[in-house]
Amino acid sequence: MPRSEARARGGAGAGTETVSATRASEAAPFGPQHAAIALAYAGDDSAPRVVAKGRGLVAEAIIERAKQHGVYVHQSRELVALLMQVDLDQRIPPQLYRAVAELLAWVYRLEQAAK
């Protein structure tokens, strides 16, 4: 099983982390060109980490797992393309802080409004 698939099936998002999945395509079914990324951010982390990423069926599994756990799925081809360059379990680079911070802040506001 590829490492990315193992992460998609594993416990990404356990504990007190905020997890956000993002995908590059709006259309289904997923093909090999479709990609998905899952980010996690715990308060003591210096930056969000890439906890899952993949293309095709792996991307589909990441999105399905996110939905099963009530994780917001954001669609952004540009952001996914940039995040696909980050290795698994690595923090996002400083160049992406602003874009990811805006996304996570928006997700946080959605979660607070739903309470």
Tab-separated table of N, CA and C in Angstrom:
chain	number	residue	atom	x	y	z
A	1	MET	N	0.856	-1.176	0.000
A	1	MET	CA	0.000	0.000	0.000
A	1	MET	C	0.897	1.233	0.000
A	2	PRO	N	0.664	2.171	-0.926
A	2	PRO	CA	1.479	3.384	-0.937
A	2	PRO	C	1.331	4.157	0.365
A	3	ARG	N	2.376	4.863	0.738
A	3	ARG	CA	2.365	5.620	1.988
A	3	ARG	C	1.206	6.608	2.032
A	4	SER	N	0.936	7.247	0.886
A	4	SER	CA	-0.156	8.217	0.869
A	4	SER	C	-1.498	7.545	1.113
A	5	GLU	N	-1.671	6.342	0.583
A	5	GLU	CA	-2.922	5.628	0.817
A	5	GLU	C	-3.025	5.210	2.269
A	6	ALA	N	-1.913	4.787	2.844
A	6	ALA	CA	-1.924	4.411	4.256
A	6	ALA	C	-2.317	5.606	5.108
A	7	ARG	N	-1.823	6.776	4.790
A	7	ARG	CA	-2.180	7.981	5.534
A	7	ARG	C	-3.666	8.290	5.364
A	8	ALA	N	-4.184	8.077	4.148
A	8	ALA	CA	-5.594	8.365	3.905
A	8	ALA	C	-6.485	7.451	4.738
A	9	ARG	N	-6.041	6.230	4.969
A	9	ARG	CA	-6.836	5.281	5.737
A	9	ARG	C	-6.520	5.333	7.215
A	10	GLY	N	-5.395	5.942	7.552
A	10	GLY	CA	-4.958	6.004	8.946
A	10	GLY	C	-5.721	7.042	9.729
A	11	GLY	N	-5.169	7.409	10.857
A	11	GLY	CA	-5.877	8.290	11.775
A	11	GLY	C	-5.567	9.750	11.601
A	12	ALA	N	-5.365	10.219	10.402
A	12	ALA	CA	-5.095	11.641	10.218
A	12	ALA	C	-6.229	12.447	10.814
A	13	GLY	N	-5.887	13.346	11.688
A	13	GLY	CA	-6.891	14.196	12.288
A	13	GLY	C	-7.237	13.812	13.705
A	14	ALA	N	-6.532	12.828	14.254
A	14	ALA	CA	-6.811	12.431	15.627
A	14	ALA	C	-6.299	13.495	16.587
A	15	GLY	N	-6.817	13.496	17.782
A	15	GLY	CA	-6.337	14.431	18.795
A	15	GLY	C	-6.964	15.798	18.651
A	16	THR	N	-6.191	16.816	18.971
A	16	THR	CA	-6.729	18.175	18.993
A	16	THR	C	-6.378	18.958	17.741
A	17	GLU	N	-6.072	18.263	16.681
A	17	GLU	CA	-5.675	18.946	15.462
A	17	GLU	C	-6.880	19.466	14.696
A	18	THR	N	-6.662	20.528	13.973
A	18	THR	CA	-7.628	20.982	12.991
A	18	THR	C	-7.196	20.373	11.677
A	19	VAL	N	-8.108	19.742	10.985
A	19	VAL	CA	-7.772	19.095	9.726
A	19	VAL	C	-8.633	19.693	8.630
A	20	SER	N	-8.023	19.949	7.507
A	20	SER	CA	-8.746	20.449	6.351
A	20	SER	C	-8.276	19.684	5.135
A	21	ALA	N	-9.201	19.184	4.366
A	21	ALA	CA	-8.843	18.507	3.126
A	21	ALA	C	-9.117	19.471	1.987
A	22	THR	N	-8.308	19.412	0.983
A	22	THR	CA	-8.527	20.259	-0.181
A	22	THR	C	-8.301	19.423	-1.422
A	23	ARG	N	-9.099	19.658	-2.446
A	23	ARG	CA	-8.945	18.873	-3.659
A	23	ARG	C	-8.864	19.781	-4.867
A	24	ALA	N	-8.328	19.198	-5.939
A	24	ALA	CA	-8.048	19.996	-7.123
A	24	ALA	C	-9.130	19.913	-8.184
A	25	SER	N	-10.107	19.072	-8.009
A	25	SER	CA	-11.092	18.925	-9.061
A	25	SER	C	-12.502	18.997	-8.516
A	26	GLU	N	-13.379	19.488	-9.330
A	26	GLU	CA	-14.777	19.570	-8.938
A	26	GLU	C	-15.574	18.419	-9.528
A	27	ALA	N	-15.019	17.698	-10.479
A	27	ALA	CA	-15.766	16.670	-11.190
A	27	ALA	C	-15.440	15.282	-10.671
A	28	ALA	N	-16.395	14.402	-10.734
A	28	ALA	CA	-16.194	12.998	-10.413
A	28	ALA	C	-16.608	12.222	-11.657
A	29	PRO	N	-16.155	11.032	-11.876
A	29	PRO	CA	-15.268	10.273	-11.006
A	29	PRO	C	-13.833	10.775	-11.075
A	30	PHE	N	-13.071	10.362	-10.094
A	30	PHE	CA	-11.677	10.781	-10.007
A	30	PHE	C	-10.853	10.070	-11.065
A	31	GLY	N	-9.995	10.805	-11.728
A	31	GLY	CA	-9.046	10.237	-12.665
A	31	GLY	C	-7.654	10.457	-12.124
A	32	PRO	N	-6.645	9.981	-12.832
A	32	PRO	CA	-5.271	10.113	-12.339
A	32	PRO	C	-4.813	11.561	-12.195
A	33	GLN	N	-5.465	12.488	-12.900
A	33	GLN	CA	-5.080	13.898	-12.809
A	33	GLN	C	-5.675	14.587	-11.588
A	34	HIS	N	-6.648	13.985	-10.931
A	34	HIS	CA	-7.266	14.573	-9.745
A	34	HIS	C	-6.362	14.373	-8.537
A	35	ALA	N	-6.265	15.381	-7.708
A	35	ALA	CA	-5.377	15.317	-6.544
A	35	ALA	C	-6.109	15.821	-5.312
A	36	ALA	N	-5.647	15.349	-4.152
A	36	ALA	CA	-6.208	15.810	-2.880
A	36	ALA	C	-5.099	15.881	-1.848
A	37	ILE	N	-5.257	16.811	-0.927
A	37	ILE	CA	-4.304	17.045	0.157
A	37	ILE	C	-5.096	17.140	1.450
A	38	ALA	N	-4.543	16.606	2.528
A	38	ALA	CA	-5.129	16.821	3.854
A	38	ALA	C	-4.077	17.505	4.709
A	39	LEU	N	-4.491	18.569	5.370
A	39	LEU	CA	-3.607	19.327	6.255
A	39	LEU	C	-4.073	19.158	7.691
A	40	ALA	N	-3.127	19.165	8.606
A	40	ALA	CA	-3.454	19.139	10.036
A	40	ALA	C	-2.672	20.248	10.716
A	41	TYR	N	-3.308	20.861	11.704
A	41	TYR	CA	-2.645	21.920	12.453
A	41	TYR	C	-3.028	21.801	13.915
A	42	ALA	N	-2.041	21.569	14.752
A	42	ALA	CA	-2.235	21.544	16.200
A	42	ALA	C	-1.679	22.854	16.740
A	43	GLY	N	-2.239	23.331	17.821
A	43	GLY	CA	-1.845	24.623	18.369
A	43	GLY	C	-0.368	24.762	18.666
A	44	ASP	N	0.308	23.658	18.988
A	44	ASP	CA	1.731	23.750	19.305
A	44	ASP	C	2.630	23.586	18.082
A	45	ASP	N	2.047	23.348	16.900
A	45	ASP	CA	2.830	23.258	15.667
A	45	ASP	C	3.201	24.661	15.195
A	46	SER	N	4.346	24.769	14.554
A	46	SER	CA	4.739	26.065	14.007
A	46	SER	C	3.987	26.381	12.718
A	47	ALA	N	3.490	25.343	12.034
A	47	ALA	CA	2.742	25.524	10.788
A	47	ALA	C	1.956	24.244	10.512
A	48	PRO	N	0.912	24.332	9.684
A	48	PRO	CA	0.173	23.121	9.322
A	48	PRO	C	1.077	22.111	8.619
A	49	ARG	N	0.731	20.828	8.777
A	49	ARG	CA	1.474	19.738	8.150
A	49	ARG	C	0.620	19.073	7.080
A	50	VAL	N	1.271	18.530	6.066
A	50	VAL	CA	0.601	17.704	5.064
A	50	VAL	C	0.525	16.299	5.650
A	51	VAL	N	-0.693	15.832	5.943
A	51	VAL	CA	-0.856	14.516	6.571
A	51	VAL	C	-1.331	13.460	5.587
A	52	ALA	N	-1.797	13.871	4.418
A	52	ALA	CA	-2.172	12.926	3.366
A	52	ALA	C	-2.164	13.671	2.046
A	53	LYS	N	-1.768	12.957	1.004
A	53	LYS	CA	-1.835	13.538	-0.328
A	53	LYS	C	-1.831	12.406	-1.332
A	54	GLY	N	-2.446	12.640	-2.458
A	54	GLY	CA	-2.466	11.607	-3.478
A	54	GLY	C	-3.248	12.033	-4.697
A	55	ARG	N	-3.194	11.174	-5.698
A	55	ARG	CA	-3.895	11.405	-6.961
A	55	ARG	C	-4.814	10.219	-7.249
A	56	GLY	N	-5.790	10.436	-8.082
A	56	GLY	CA	-6.668	9.360	-8.519
A	56	GLY	C	-7.438	8.731	-7.374
A	57	LEU	N	-7.332	7.400	-7.262
A	57	LEU	CA	-8.069	6.672	-6.228
A	57	LEU	C	-7.634	7.067	-4.822
A	58	VAL	N	-6.366	7.389	-4.644
A	58	VAL	CA	-5.895	7.829	-3.325
A	58	VAL	C	-6.554	9.164	-2.975
A	59	ALA	N	-6.646	10.059	-3.951
A	59	ALA	CA	-7.322	11.341	-3.722
A	59	ALA	C	-8.781	11.113	-3.345
A	60	GLU	N	-9.418	10.199	-4.036
A	60	GLU	CA	-10.811	9.882	-3.730
A	60	GLU	C	-10.946	9.365	-2.297
A	61	ALA	N	-10.007	8.518	-1.864
A	61	ALA	CA	-10.042	7.985	-0.496
A	61	ALA	C	-9.836	9.096	0.535
A	62	ILE	N	-8.963	10.030	0.246
A	62	ILE	CA	-8.727	11.155	1.162
A	62	ILE	C	-10.008	11.973	1.321
A	63	ILE	N	-10.654	12.275	0.208
A	63	ILE	CA	-11.888	13.066	0.247
A	63	ILE	C	-12.991	12.305	0.974
A	64	GLU	N	-13.130	11.021	0.685
A	64	GLU	CA	-14.165	10.221	1.345
A	64	GLU	C	-13.941	10.164	2.850
A	65	ARG	N	-12.697	9.974	3.251
A	65	ARG	CA	-12.389	9.920	4.691
A	65	ARG	C	-12.690	11.265	5.360
A	66	ALA	N	-12.346	12.337	4.685
A	66	ALA	CA	-12.641	13.669	5.233
A	66	ALA	C	-14.142	13.830	5.440
A	67	LYS	N	-14.918	13.451	4.441
A	67	LYS	CA	-16.373	13.580	4.546
A	67	LYS	C	-16.927	12.715	5.669
A	68	GLN	N	-16.397	11.495	5.820
A	68	GLN	CA	-16.856	10.596	6.885
A	68	GLN	C	-16.650	11.210	8.261
A	69	HIS	N	-15.615	12.019	8.394
A	69	HIS	CA	-15.283	12.615	9.689
A	69	HIS	C	-15.751	14.064	9.811
A	70	GLY	N	-16.570	14.493	8.870
A	70	GLY	CA	-17.108	15.843	8.940
A	70	GLY	C	-16.084	16.932	8.699
A	71	VAL	N	-15.020	16.603	7.986
A	71	VAL	CA	-13.964	17.574	7.689
A	71	VAL	C	-14.350	18.348	6.433
A	72	TYR	N	-14.215	19.646	6.504
A	72	TYR	CA	-14.525	20.504	5.364
A	72	TYR	C	-13.586	20.189	4.205
A	73	VAL	N	-14.143	20.100	2.997
A	73	VAL	CA	-13.357	19.852	1.787
A	73	VAL	C	-13.429	21.102	0.918
A	74	HIS	N	-12.291	21.722	0.714
A	74	HIS	CA	-12.171	22.951	-0.072
A	74	HIS	C	-11.603	22.597	-1.440
A	75	GLN	N	-12.096	23.239	-2.489
A	75	GLN	CA	-11.614	22.969	-3.840
A	75	GLN	C	-10.780	24.137	-4.352
A	76	SER	N	-9.512	23.856	-4.625
A	76	SER	CA	-8.619	24.882	-5.152
A	76	SER	C	-7.487	24.213	-5.922
A	77	ARG	N	-7.580	24.250	-7.233
A	77	ARG	CA	-6.532	23.639	-8.069
A	77	ARG	C	-5.161	24.242	-7.765
A	78	GLU	N	-5.127	25.556	-7.618
A	78	GLU	CA	-3.853	26.240	-7.424
A	78	GLU	C	-3.206	25.851	-6.098
A	79	LEU	N	-3.989	25.857	-5.031
A	79	LEU	CA	-3.442	25.522	-3.719
A	79	LEU	C	-3.002	24.063	-3.669
A	80	VAL	N	-3.800	23.173	-4.242
A	80	VAL	CA	-3.423	21.756	-4.264
A	80	VAL	C	-2.125	21.565	-5.041
A	81	ALA	N	-1.993	22.223	-6.178
A	81	ALA	CA	-0.769	22.090	-6.974
A	81	ALA	C	0.456	22.501	-6.160
A	82	LEU	N	0.335	23.562	-5.397
A	82	LEU	CA	1.458	24.014	-4.567
A	82	LEU	C	1.716	23.053	-3.408
A	83	LEU	N	0.647	22.590	-2.765
A	83	LEU	CA	0.810	21.699	-1.609
A	83	LEU	C	1.292	20.305	-2.002
A	84	MET	N	1.025	19.872	-3.237
A	84	MET	CA	1.507	18.560	-3.687
A	84	MET	C	3.037	18.514	-3.701
A	85	GLN	N	3.678	19.659	-3.711
A	85	GLN	CA	5.141	19.709	-3.707
A	85	GLN	C	5.732	19.522	-2.311
A	86	VAL	N	4.884	19.559	-1.288
A	86	VAL	CA	5.336	19.397	0.100
A	86	VAL	C	5.307	17.913	0.447
A	87	ASP	N	6.383	17.407	1.045
A	87	ASP	CA	6.446	16.001	1.435
A	87	ASP	C	5.480	15.702	2.568
A	88	LEU	N	5.056	14.432	2.652
A	88	LEU	CA	4.196	13.993	3.749
A	88	LEU	C	4.865	14.259	5.089
A	89	ASP	N	4.065	14.620	6.062
A	89	ASP	CA	4.503	14.908	7.430
A	89	ASP	C	5.391	16.143	7.538
A	90	GLN	N	5.485	16.913	6.474
A	90	GLN	CA	6.273	18.143	6.515
A	90	GLN	C	5.344	19.340	6.685
A	91	ARG	N	5.855	20.352	7.323
A	91	ARG	CA	5.093	21.589	7.486
A	91	ARG	C	5.080	22.354	6.165
A	92	ILE	N	4.027	23.110	5.975
A	92	ILE	CA	3.943	23.887	4.739
A	92	ILE	C	5.026	24.963	4.751
A	93	PRO	N	5.506	25.372	3.586
A	93	PRO	CA	6.547	26.402	3.540
A	93	PRO	C	5.971	27.785	3.837
A	94	PRO	N	6.816	28.694	4.297
A	94	PRO	CA	6.360	30.049	4.634
A	94	PRO	C	5.611	30.754	3.502
A	95	GLN	N	5.952	30.452	2.254
A	95	GLN	CA	5.283	31.098	1.126
A	95	GLN	C	3.786	30.781	1.084
A	96	LEU	N	3.374	29.679	1.720
A	96	LEU	CA	1.965	29.279	1.697
A	96	LEU	C	1.229	29.616	2.988
A	97	TYR	N	1.913	30.198	3.962
A	97	TYR	CA	1.279	30.506	5.249
A	97	TYR	C	0.000	31.320	5.079
A	98	ARG	N	0.081	32.389	4.318
A	98	ARG	CA	-1.074	33.286	4.202
A	98	ARG	C	-2.280	32.573	3.590
A	99	ALA	N	-2.075	31.879	2.472
A	99	ALA	CA	-3.186	31.191	1.797
A	99	ALA	C	-3.808	30.135	2.699
A	100	VAL	N	-2.979	29.350	3.365
A	100	VAL	CA	-3.492	28.292	4.234
A	100	VAL	C	-4.121	28.889	5.491
A	101	ALA	N	-3.529	29.938	6.039
A	101	ALA	CA	-4.104	30.584	7.226
A	101	ALA	C	-5.493	31.142	6.919
A	102	GLU	N	-5.657	31.747	5.758
A	102	GLU	CA	-6.967	32.268	5.371
A	102	GLU	C	-7.984	31.140	5.242
A	103	LEU	N	-7.568	30.026	4.659
A	103	LEU	CA	-8.454	28.868	4.521
A	103	LEU	C	-8.839	28.313	5.891
A	104	LEU	N	-7.855	28.108	6.764
A	104	LEU	CA	-8.141	27.552	8.088
A	104	LEU	C	-8.987	28.506	8.934
A	105	ALA	N	-8.759	29.805	8.807
A	105	ALA	CA	-9.572	30.781	9.542
A	105	ALA	C	-11.017	30.734	9.060
A	106	TRP	N	-11.207	30.590	7.772
A	106	TRP	CA	-12.548	30.501	7.208
A	106	TRP	C	-13.250	29.232	7.691
A	107	VAL	N	-12.521	28.106	7.689
A	107	VAL	CA	-13.083	26.842	8.181
A	107	VAL	C	-13.447	26.976	9.658
A	108	TYR	N	-12.590	27.603	10.441
A	108	TYR	CA	-12.856	27.798	11.866
A	108	TYR	C	-14.142	28.611	12.067
A	109	ARG	N	-14.308	29.674	11.276
A	109	ARG	CA	-15.526	30.487	11.380
A	109	ARG	C	-16.767	29.673	11.015
A	110	LEU	N	-16.657	28.823	9.994
A	110	LEU	CA	-17.783	27.956	9.624
A	110	LEU	C	-18.145	27.020	10.772
A	111	GLU	N	-17.119	26.431	11.391
A	111	GLU	CA	-17.356	25.506	12.501
A	111	GLU	C	-17.998	26.224	13.679
A	112	GLN	N	-17.554	27.430	13.981
A	112	GLN	CA	-18.114	28.189	15.096
A	112	GLN	C	-19.563	28.590	14.817
A	113	ALA	N	-19.853	28.943	13.585
A	113	ALA	CA	-21.214	29.335	13.217
A	113	ALA	C	-22.175	28.149	13.294
A	114	ALA	N	-21.651	26.944	13.068
A	114	ALA	CA	-22.488	25.743	13.095
A	114	ALA	C	-22.824	25.302	14.512
A	115	LYS	N	-22.109	25.819	15.512
A	115	LYS	CA	-22.334	25.403	16.909
A	115	LYS	C	-23.533	26.062	17.517
